[in-house]
Amino acid sequence: MRTVEHVTTTTAEWLLEISGLTIGCNDSTDVVSRGHHLAAQVRSAAAAFCAATSCGPDGCVAGCPLATYDGGFTACHLASELAPDTPRNTTIDAHRAAMLYVQALRAASTAVFHCRRQAHPAGECWFSTDGTARCGDVLAVTHRLGG
């Protein structure tokens, strides 16, 4: 399995990278608000990934940074489900967007348990954008990506 790695060019970018996905870890934090935040973080990273690539509901296209991953095709499909109708933006680096998307999936996989216990009994899913529960897809894709 290959991982997506991109060289950070400045200290500011490095600081943003290491501080961007640090939700959780504190047991006193409310599980529901943490879950909502992690799910929003995944949707945001999926939108950035969709904007940076030409991938869509049909999965990876040529040159996709996730194409070499086991589960990369499914991750691309999930991104399009989490961020439908995202306009293309060629100023976003595709490799960096893929790395942040994978990191967000891995961080959010811990919220799936609580989503199923807290949100699903109320007929909700923190990862849904269209009424379809997506937390199981988040967990499955994360496992396939090696997380």
Short mmCIF file of N, CA and C in Angstrom, two decimals:
data_model
loop_
_atom_site.label_atom_id
_atom_site.label_comp_id
_atom_site.label_asym_id
_atom_site.label_seq_id
_atom_site.Cartn_x
_atom_site.Cartn_y
_atom_site.Cartn_z
N MET A 1 0.84 -1.17 0.00
CA MET A 1 0.00 0.00 0.00
C MET A 1 0.89 1.23 0.00
N ARG A 2 0.53 2.20 -0.82
CA ARG A 2 1.23 3.48 -0.85
C ARG A 2 0.41 4.52 -0.15
N THR A 3 1.07 5.45 0.49
CA THR A 3 0.37 6.55 1.12
C THR A 3 0.65 7.82 0.35
N VAL A 4 -0.26 8.76 0.47
CA VAL A 4 -0.09 10.04 -0.19
C VAL A 4 0.74 10.92 0.72
N GLU A 5 1.86 11.37 0.21
CA GLU A 5 2.71 12.26 0.98
C GLU A 5 3.05 13.46 0.12
N HIS A 6 3.00 14.61 0.72
CA HIS A 6 3.33 15.83 0.00
C HIS A 6 4.25 16.66 0.89
N VAL A 7 5.27 17.21 0.32
CA VAL A 7 6.22 17.99 1.09
C VAL A 7 5.60 19.35 1.44
N THR A 8 5.63 19.68 2.70
CA THR A 8 5.14 20.97 3.15
C THR A 8 6.22 21.99 2.84
N THR A 9 5.80 23.11 2.27
CA THR A 9 6.79 24.07 1.81
C THR A 9 7.13 25.16 2.81
N THR A 10 6.26 25.44 3.75
CA THR A 10 6.55 26.50 4.70
C THR A 10 6.20 26.04 6.11
N THR A 11 6.74 26.74 7.07
CA THR A 11 6.42 26.45 8.48
C THR A 11 4.94 26.68 8.74
N ALA A 12 4.38 27.71 8.13
CA ALA A 12 2.96 28.01 8.33
C ALA A 12 2.08 26.86 7.82
N GLU A 13 2.43 26.31 6.65
CA GLU A 13 1.68 25.16 6.13
C GLU A 13 1.81 23.97 7.05
N TRP A 14 3.01 23.75 7.57
CA TRP A 14 3.23 22.63 8.49
C TRP A 14 2.39 22.78 9.74
N LEU A 15 2.35 23.98 10.30
CA LEU A 15 1.55 24.23 11.49
C LEU A 15 0.06 24.01 11.22
N LEU A 16 -0.41 24.47 10.06
CA LEU A 16 -1.81 24.23 9.70
C LEU A 16 -2.10 22.74 9.56
N GLU A 17 -1.17 22.02 8.96
CA GLU A 17 -1.34 20.58 8.76
C GLU A 17 -1.43 19.83 10.07
N ILE A 18 -0.53 20.13 11.01
CA ILE A 18 -0.53 19.36 12.26
C ILE A 18 -1.63 19.80 13.21
N SER A 19 -2.15 21.00 13.05
CA SER A 19 -3.19 21.46 13.96
C SER A 19 -4.59 21.24 13.41
N GLY A 20 -4.70 20.93 12.14
CA GLY A 20 -6.00 20.84 11.50
C GLY A 20 -6.85 19.66 11.90
N LEU A 21 -6.27 18.58 12.35
CA LEU A 21 -7.04 17.37 12.61
C LEU A 21 -6.82 16.87 14.02
N THR A 22 -6.99 17.74 14.98
CA THR A 22 -6.71 17.34 16.36
C THR A 22 -7.95 17.38 17.25
N ILE A 23 -9.12 17.19 16.67
CA ILE A 23 -10.34 17.14 17.48
C ILE A 23 -10.39 15.80 18.18
N GLY A 24 -10.90 15.79 19.37
CA GLY A 24 -11.01 14.53 20.11
C GLY A 24 -10.00 14.50 21.23
N CYS A 25 -9.63 13.37 21.65
CA CYS A 25 -8.59 13.14 22.66
C CYS A 25 -8.98 13.54 24.07
N ASN A 26 -9.80 14.55 24.28
CA ASN A 26 -10.17 14.99 25.61
C ASN A 26 -11.47 14.30 26.01
N ASP A 27 -11.42 13.43 27.01
CA ASP A 27 -12.58 12.67 27.42
C ASP A 27 -13.71 13.54 27.96
N SER A 28 -13.41 14.75 28.39
CA SER A 28 -14.45 15.61 28.94
C SER A 28 -15.24 16.31 27.83
N THR A 29 -14.78 16.22 26.59
CA THR A 29 -15.48 16.84 25.48
C THR A 29 -16.77 16.08 25.20
N ASP A 30 -17.82 16.79 24.91
CA ASP A 30 -19.11 16.21 24.59
C ASP A 30 -19.00 15.34 23.33
N VAL A 31 -19.41 14.09 23.44
CA VAL A 31 -19.30 13.13 22.34
C VAL A 31 -20.10 13.57 21.12
N VAL A 32 -21.26 14.13 21.35
CA VAL A 32 -22.12 14.53 20.24
C VAL A 32 -21.51 15.71 19.48
N SER A 33 -21.07 16.74 20.19
CA SER A 33 -20.49 17.89 19.49
C SER A 33 -19.18 17.51 18.81
N ARG A 34 -18.40 16.64 19.43
CA ARG A 34 -17.16 16.16 18.80
C ARG A 34 -17.49 15.39 17.53
N GLY A 35 -18.51 14.53 17.60
CA GLY A 35 -18.92 13.77 16.42
C GLY A 35 -19.39 14.66 15.29
N HIS A 36 -20.19 15.68 15.62
CA HIS A 36 -20.64 16.63 14.60
C HIS A 36 -19.44 17.33 13.97
N HIS A 37 -18.48 17.71 14.80
CA HIS A 37 -17.31 18.42 14.28
C HIS A 37 -16.46 17.51 13.38
N LEU A 38 -16.24 16.28 13.80
CA LEU A 38 -15.46 15.35 12.98
C LEU A 38 -16.15 15.06 11.65
N ALA A 39 -17.47 14.90 11.68
CA ALA A 39 -18.21 14.66 10.45
C ALA A 39 -18.12 15.88 9.52
N ALA A 40 -18.23 17.07 10.08
CA ALA A 40 -18.10 18.29 9.27
C ALA A 40 -16.70 18.40 8.69
N GLN A 41 -15.71 17.99 9.46
CA GLN A 41 -14.32 18.01 9.00
C GLN A 41 -14.14 17.07 7.81
N VAL A 42 -14.76 15.90 7.85
CA VAL A 42 -14.68 14.95 6.73
C VAL A 42 -15.36 15.53 5.50
N ARG A 43 -16.53 16.11 5.68
CA ARG A 43 -17.24 16.70 4.53
C ARG A 43 -16.43 17.84 3.91
N SER A 44 -15.80 18.64 4.74
CA SER A 44 -14.97 19.74 4.25
C SER A 44 -13.76 19.22 3.49
N ALA A 45 -13.10 18.20 4.04
CA ALA A 45 -11.93 17.61 3.36
C ALA A 45 -12.35 16.93 2.07
N ALA A 46 -13.52 16.30 2.07
CA ALA A 46 -14.03 15.65 0.85
C ALA A 46 -14.30 16.71 -0.22
N ALA A 47 -14.85 17.84 0.19
CA ALA A 47 -15.13 18.92 -0.76
C ALA A 47 -13.83 19.46 -1.36
N ALA A 48 -12.81 19.64 -0.53
CA ALA A 48 -11.52 20.12 -1.03
C ALA A 48 -10.92 19.11 -2.00
N PHE A 49 -11.03 17.81 -1.66
CA PHE A 49 -10.52 16.76 -2.54
C PHE A 49 -11.26 16.76 -3.87
N CYS A 50 -12.59 16.85 -3.82
CA CYS A 50 -13.38 16.88 -5.06
C CYS A 50 -13.04 18.11 -5.91
N ALA A 51 -12.79 19.23 -5.25
CA ALA A 51 -12.44 20.44 -5.97
C ALA A 51 -11.08 20.33 -6.65
N ALA A 52 -10.17 19.59 -6.03
CA ALA A 52 -8.80 19.48 -6.54
C ALA A 52 -8.62 18.41 -7.59
N THR A 53 -9.58 17.49 -7.72
CA THR A 53 -9.46 16.40 -8.68
C THR A 53 -10.65 16.37 -9.62
N SER A 54 -10.57 15.53 -10.62
CA SER A 54 -11.70 15.33 -11.54
C SER A 54 -12.46 14.07 -11.18
N CYS A 55 -12.17 13.50 -10.03
CA CYS A 55 -12.85 12.29 -9.59
C CYS A 55 -14.30 12.62 -9.24
N GLY A 56 -15.13 11.62 -9.29
CA GLY A 56 -16.54 11.86 -8.99
C GLY A 56 -17.24 10.59 -8.59
N PRO A 57 -18.54 10.51 -8.83
CA PRO A 57 -19.33 9.35 -8.43
C PRO A 57 -18.85 8.04 -9.05
N ASP A 58 -18.18 8.15 -10.19
CA ASP A 58 -17.66 6.94 -10.83
C ASP A 58 -16.28 6.54 -10.32
N GLY A 59 -15.76 7.25 -9.33
CA GLY A 59 -14.49 6.91 -8.71
C GLY A 59 -13.32 7.66 -9.29
N CYS A 60 -12.15 7.05 -9.22
CA CYS A 60 -10.90 7.69 -9.63
C CYS A 60 -10.82 7.91 -11.13
N VAL A 61 -10.13 8.97 -11.49
CA VAL A 61 -9.79 9.23 -12.88
C VAL A 61 -8.26 9.13 -12.98
N ALA A 62 -7.75 9.18 -14.18
CA ALA A 62 -6.31 9.09 -14.39
C ALA A 62 -5.58 10.16 -13.59
N GLY A 63 -4.54 9.76 -12.90
CA GLY A 63 -3.74 10.68 -12.11
C GLY A 63 -4.29 10.98 -10.73
N CYS A 64 -5.33 10.30 -10.32
CA CYS A 64 -5.90 10.53 -8.99
C CYS A 64 -4.89 10.12 -7.92
N PRO A 65 -4.67 10.97 -6.92
CA PRO A 65 -3.72 10.64 -5.85
C PRO A 65 -4.13 9.43 -5.02
N LEU A 66 -5.41 9.05 -5.04
CA LEU A 66 -5.87 7.90 -4.26
C LEU A 66 -5.91 6.61 -5.08
N ALA A 67 -5.61 6.68 -6.37
CA ALA A 67 -5.73 5.51 -7.24
C ALA A 67 -4.83 4.36 -6.81
N THR A 68 -3.72 4.65 -6.17
CA THR A 68 -2.79 3.59 -5.77
C THR A 68 -3.17 2.95 -4.44
N TYR A 69 -4.11 3.53 -3.74
CA TYR A 69 -4.57 2.97 -2.47
C TYR A 69 -5.50 1.79 -2.72
N ASP A 70 -5.45 0.78 -1.83
CA ASP A 70 -6.51 -0.19 -1.79
C ASP A 70 -7.70 0.56 -1.22
N GLY A 71 -8.78 0.62 -1.94
CA GLY A 71 -9.92 1.40 -1.50
C GLY A 71 -9.95 2.81 -2.03
N GLY A 72 -8.99 3.19 -2.84
CA GLY A 72 -8.94 4.54 -3.39
C GLY A 72 -10.16 4.87 -4.25
N PHE A 73 -10.58 3.91 -5.06
CA PHE A 73 -11.76 4.11 -5.90
C PHE A 73 -12.98 4.39 -5.03
N THR A 74 -13.15 3.61 -3.98
CA THR A 74 -14.28 3.77 -3.07
C THR A 74 -14.18 5.10 -2.30
N ALA A 75 -12.97 5.49 -1.94
CA ALA A 75 -12.77 6.77 -1.25
C ALA A 75 -13.17 7.93 -2.15
N CYS A 76 -12.83 7.84 -3.44
CA CYS A 76 -13.23 8.89 -4.39
C CYS A 76 -14.75 8.95 -4.50
N HIS A 77 -15.37 7.80 -4.61
CA HIS A 77 -16.83 7.75 -4.70
C HIS A 77 -17.46 8.35 -3.44
N LEU A 78 -16.94 7.98 -2.27
CA LEU A 78 -17.47 8.51 -1.02
C LEU A 78 -17.31 10.03 -0.95
N ALA A 79 -16.18 10.53 -1.41
CA ALA A 79 -15.97 11.99 -1.41
C ALA A 79 -17.06 12.69 -2.20
N SER A 80 -17.41 12.12 -3.34
CA SER A 80 -18.46 12.75 -4.16
C SER A 80 -19.83 12.65 -3.49
N GLU A 81 -20.03 11.62 -2.65
CA GLU A 81 -21.28 11.49 -1.90
C GLU A 81 -21.32 12.49 -0.73
N LEU A 82 -20.17 12.73 -0.12
CA LEU A 82 -20.09 13.63 1.03
C LEU A 82 -20.08 15.10 0.61
N ALA A 83 -19.65 15.37 -0.62
CA ALA A 83 -19.55 16.75 -1.10
C ALA A 83 -20.08 16.84 -2.52
N PRO A 84 -21.39 16.62 -2.70
CA PRO A 84 -21.94 16.64 -4.06
C PRO A 84 -21.88 18.04 -4.67
N ASP A 85 -21.72 18.06 -5.98
CA ASP A 85 -21.75 19.32 -6.75
C ASP A 85 -20.69 20.31 -6.33
N THR A 86 -19.51 19.82 -5.96
CA THR A 86 -18.41 20.72 -5.59
C THR A 86 -17.75 21.24 -6.87
N PRO A 87 -17.65 22.56 -7.02
CA PRO A 87 -17.01 23.10 -8.23
C PRO A 87 -15.50 22.81 -8.23
N ARG A 88 -14.96 22.61 -9.41
CA ARG A 88 -13.53 22.31 -9.58
C ARG A 88 -12.73 23.56 -9.26
N ASN A 89 -11.58 23.36 -8.59
CA ASN A 89 -10.68 24.46 -8.24
C ASN A 89 -9.26 23.97 -8.49
N THR A 90 -8.64 24.46 -9.54
CA THR A 90 -7.31 23.98 -9.91
C THR A 90 -6.20 24.60 -9.07
N THR A 91 -6.52 25.52 -8.17
CA THR A 91 -5.47 26.11 -7.33
C THR A 91 -5.17 25.24 -6.11
N ILE A 92 -6.04 24.29 -5.82
CA ILE A 92 -5.82 23.39 -4.69
C ILE A 92 -4.94 22.23 -5.15
N ASP A 93 -3.90 21.91 -4.39
CA ASP A 93 -3.01 20.81 -4.73
C ASP A 93 -3.72 19.48 -4.47
N ALA A 94 -3.85 18.66 -5.49
CA ALA A 94 -4.59 17.40 -5.38
C ALA A 94 -3.96 16.44 -4.37
N HIS A 95 -2.64 16.36 -4.32
CA HIS A 95 -1.98 15.44 -3.38
C HIS A 95 -2.20 15.88 -1.93
N ARG A 96 -2.13 17.17 -1.70
CA ARG A 96 -2.36 17.68 -0.35
C ARG A 96 -3.82 17.47 0.06
N ALA A 97 -4.74 17.74 -0.86
CA ALA A 97 -6.16 17.53 -0.59
C ALA A 97 -6.45 16.07 -0.29
N ALA A 98 -5.81 15.15 -1.02
CA ALA A 98 -6.00 13.72 -0.78
C ALA A 98 -5.47 13.33 0.59
N MET A 99 -4.31 13.85 0.95
CA MET A 99 -3.72 13.54 2.25
C MET A 99 -4.62 14.03 3.38
N LEU A 100 -5.15 15.24 3.26
CA LEU A 100 -6.02 15.79 4.30
C LEU A 100 -7.35 15.04 4.37
N TYR A 101 -7.85 14.59 3.23
CA TYR A 101 -9.08 13.80 3.19
C TYR A 101 -8.89 12.47 3.91
N VAL A 102 -7.79 11.79 3.62
CA VAL A 102 -7.49 10.51 4.28
C VAL A 102 -7.32 10.73 5.78
N GLN A 103 -6.62 11.77 6.18
CA GLN A 103 -6.45 12.06 7.61
C GLN A 103 -7.79 12.34 8.27
N ALA A 104 -8.66 13.07 7.61
CA ALA A 104 -9.97 13.38 8.16
C ALA A 104 -10.81 12.11 8.31
N LEU A 105 -10.74 11.22 7.32
CA LEU A 105 -11.46 9.94 7.42
C LEU A 105 -10.96 9.15 8.62
N ARG A 106 -9.66 9.08 8.78
CA ARG A 106 -9.09 8.32 9.90
C ARG A 106 -9.49 8.91 11.24
N ALA A 107 -9.46 10.22 11.34
CA ALA A 107 -9.85 10.87 12.60
C ALA A 107 -11.32 10.66 12.90
N ALA A 108 -12.15 10.73 11.87
CA ALA A 108 -13.60 10.62 12.06
C ALA A 108 -14.07 9.19 12.26
N SER A 109 -13.27 8.23 11.93
CA SER A 109 -13.73 6.84 12.09
C SER A 109 -14.04 6.52 13.55
N THR A 110 -13.42 7.22 14.47
CA THR A 110 -13.71 7.00 15.89
C THR A 110 -15.10 7.50 16.28
N ALA A 111 -15.67 8.41 15.50
CA ALA A 111 -16.99 8.96 15.79
C ALA A 111 -18.12 8.08 15.28
N VAL A 112 -17.81 7.09 14.44
CA VAL A 112 -18.86 6.25 13.86
C VAL A 112 -19.61 5.49 14.95
N PHE A 113 -18.91 4.95 15.91
CA PHE A 113 -19.55 4.22 17.01
C PHE A 113 -20.60 5.10 17.70
N HIS A 114 -20.20 6.32 18.03
CA HIS A 114 -21.10 7.22 18.73
C HIS A 114 -22.22 7.72 17.82
N CYS A 115 -21.95 7.87 16.54
CA CYS A 115 -22.98 8.27 15.60
C CYS A 115 -24.09 7.21 15.59
N ARG A 116 -23.69 5.96 15.53
CA ARG A 116 -24.68 4.88 15.52
C ARG A 116 -25.43 4.78 16.84
N ARG A 117 -24.79 5.11 17.94
CA ARG A 117 -25.43 5.02 19.25
C ARG A 117 -26.26 6.25 19.60
N GLN A 118 -25.79 7.44 19.14
CA GLN A 118 -26.44 8.69 19.52
C GLN A 118 -27.39 9.22 18.44
N ALA A 119 -26.93 9.28 17.20
CA ALA A 119 -27.71 9.92 16.14
C ALA A 119 -28.72 8.98 15.48
N HIS A 120 -28.30 7.76 15.20
CA HIS A 120 -29.17 6.85 14.46
C HIS A 120 -30.50 6.55 15.17
N PRO A 121 -30.52 6.36 16.49
CA PRO A 121 -31.83 6.14 17.14
C PRO A 121 -32.79 7.33 16.95
N ALA A 122 -32.24 8.50 16.72
CA ALA A 122 -33.07 9.69 16.48
C ALA A 122 -33.36 9.89 15.00
N GLY A 123 -32.94 8.93 14.16
CA GLY A 123 -33.17 9.02 12.72
C GLY A 123 -32.22 9.94 12.00
N GLU A 124 -31.05 10.19 12.58
CA GLU A 124 -30.05 11.08 11.98
C GLU A 124 -28.75 10.33 11.74
N CYS A 125 -27.88 10.93 10.95
CA CYS A 125 -26.50 10.45 10.80
C CYS A 125 -25.63 11.69 10.65
N TRP A 126 -24.61 11.80 11.48
CA TRP A 126 -23.74 12.98 11.45
C TRP A 126 -23.04 13.13 10.11
N PHE A 127 -22.86 12.04 9.38
CA PHE A 127 -22.11 12.07 8.13
C PHE A 127 -23.00 12.24 6.91
N SER A 128 -24.30 12.34 7.11
CA SER A 128 -25.25 12.43 6.00
C SER A 128 -25.29 13.83 5.40
N THR A 129 -25.43 13.88 4.09
CA THR A 129 -25.65 15.15 3.41
C THR A 129 -26.99 15.16 2.69
N ASP A 130 -27.58 13.97 2.54
CA ASP A 130 -28.82 13.87 1.76
C ASP A 130 -29.85 12.94 2.42
N GLY A 131 -29.70 12.69 3.71
CA GLY A 131 -30.61 11.80 4.41
C GLY A 131 -30.18 10.35 4.42
N THR A 132 -29.13 10.02 3.69
CA THR A 132 -28.59 8.67 3.66
C THR A 132 -27.48 8.55 4.69
N ALA A 133 -27.55 7.53 5.52
CA ALA A 133 -26.50 7.31 6.53
C ALA A 133 -25.19 6.96 5.82
N ARG A 134 -24.15 7.70 6.13
CA ARG A 134 -22.84 7.49 5.49
C ARG A 134 -21.76 7.06 6.48
N CYS A 135 -22.08 6.97 7.78
CA CYS A 135 -21.03 6.65 8.74
C CYS A 135 -20.46 5.26 8.51
N GLY A 136 -21.27 4.31 8.10
CA GLY A 136 -20.76 2.97 7.79
C GLY A 136 -19.80 3.01 6.62
N ASP A 137 -20.09 3.85 5.62
CA ASP A 137 -19.21 4.01 4.46
C ASP A 137 -17.88 4.64 4.88
N VAL A 138 -17.96 5.63 5.78
CA VAL A 138 -16.73 6.26 6.29
C VAL A 138 -15.84 5.23 6.96
N LEU A 139 -16.42 4.39 7.79
CA LEU A 139 -15.66 3.37 8.50
C LEU A 139 -15.09 2.33 7.53
N ALA A 140 -15.89 1.87 6.57
CA ALA A 140 -15.44 0.87 5.60
C ALA A 140 -14.30 1.41 4.74
N VAL A 141 -14.44 2.63 4.27
CA VAL A 141 -13.39 3.23 3.43
C VAL A 141 -12.11 3.42 4.24
N THR A 142 -12.26 3.87 5.47
CA THR A 142 -11.08 4.08 6.33
C THR A 142 -10.34 2.76 6.54
N HIS A 143 -11.06 1.69 6.78
CA HIS A 143 -10.41 0.38 6.93
C HIS A 143 -9.69 -0.03 5.66
N ARG A 144 -10.32 0.19 4.52
CA ARG A 144 -9.69 -0.18 3.24
C ARG A 144 -8.45 0.66 2.97
N LEU A 145 -8.45 1.91 3.46
CA LEU A 145 -7.30 2.77 3.25
C LEU A 145 -6.17 2.48 4.25
N GLY A 146 -6.42 1.54 5.15
CA GLY A 146 -5.40 1.17 6.10
C GLY A 146 -5.48 1.93 7.41
N GLY A 147 -6.62 2.53 7.70
CA GLY A 147 -6.75 3.31 8.94
C GLY A 147 -7.51 2.57 10.01
#
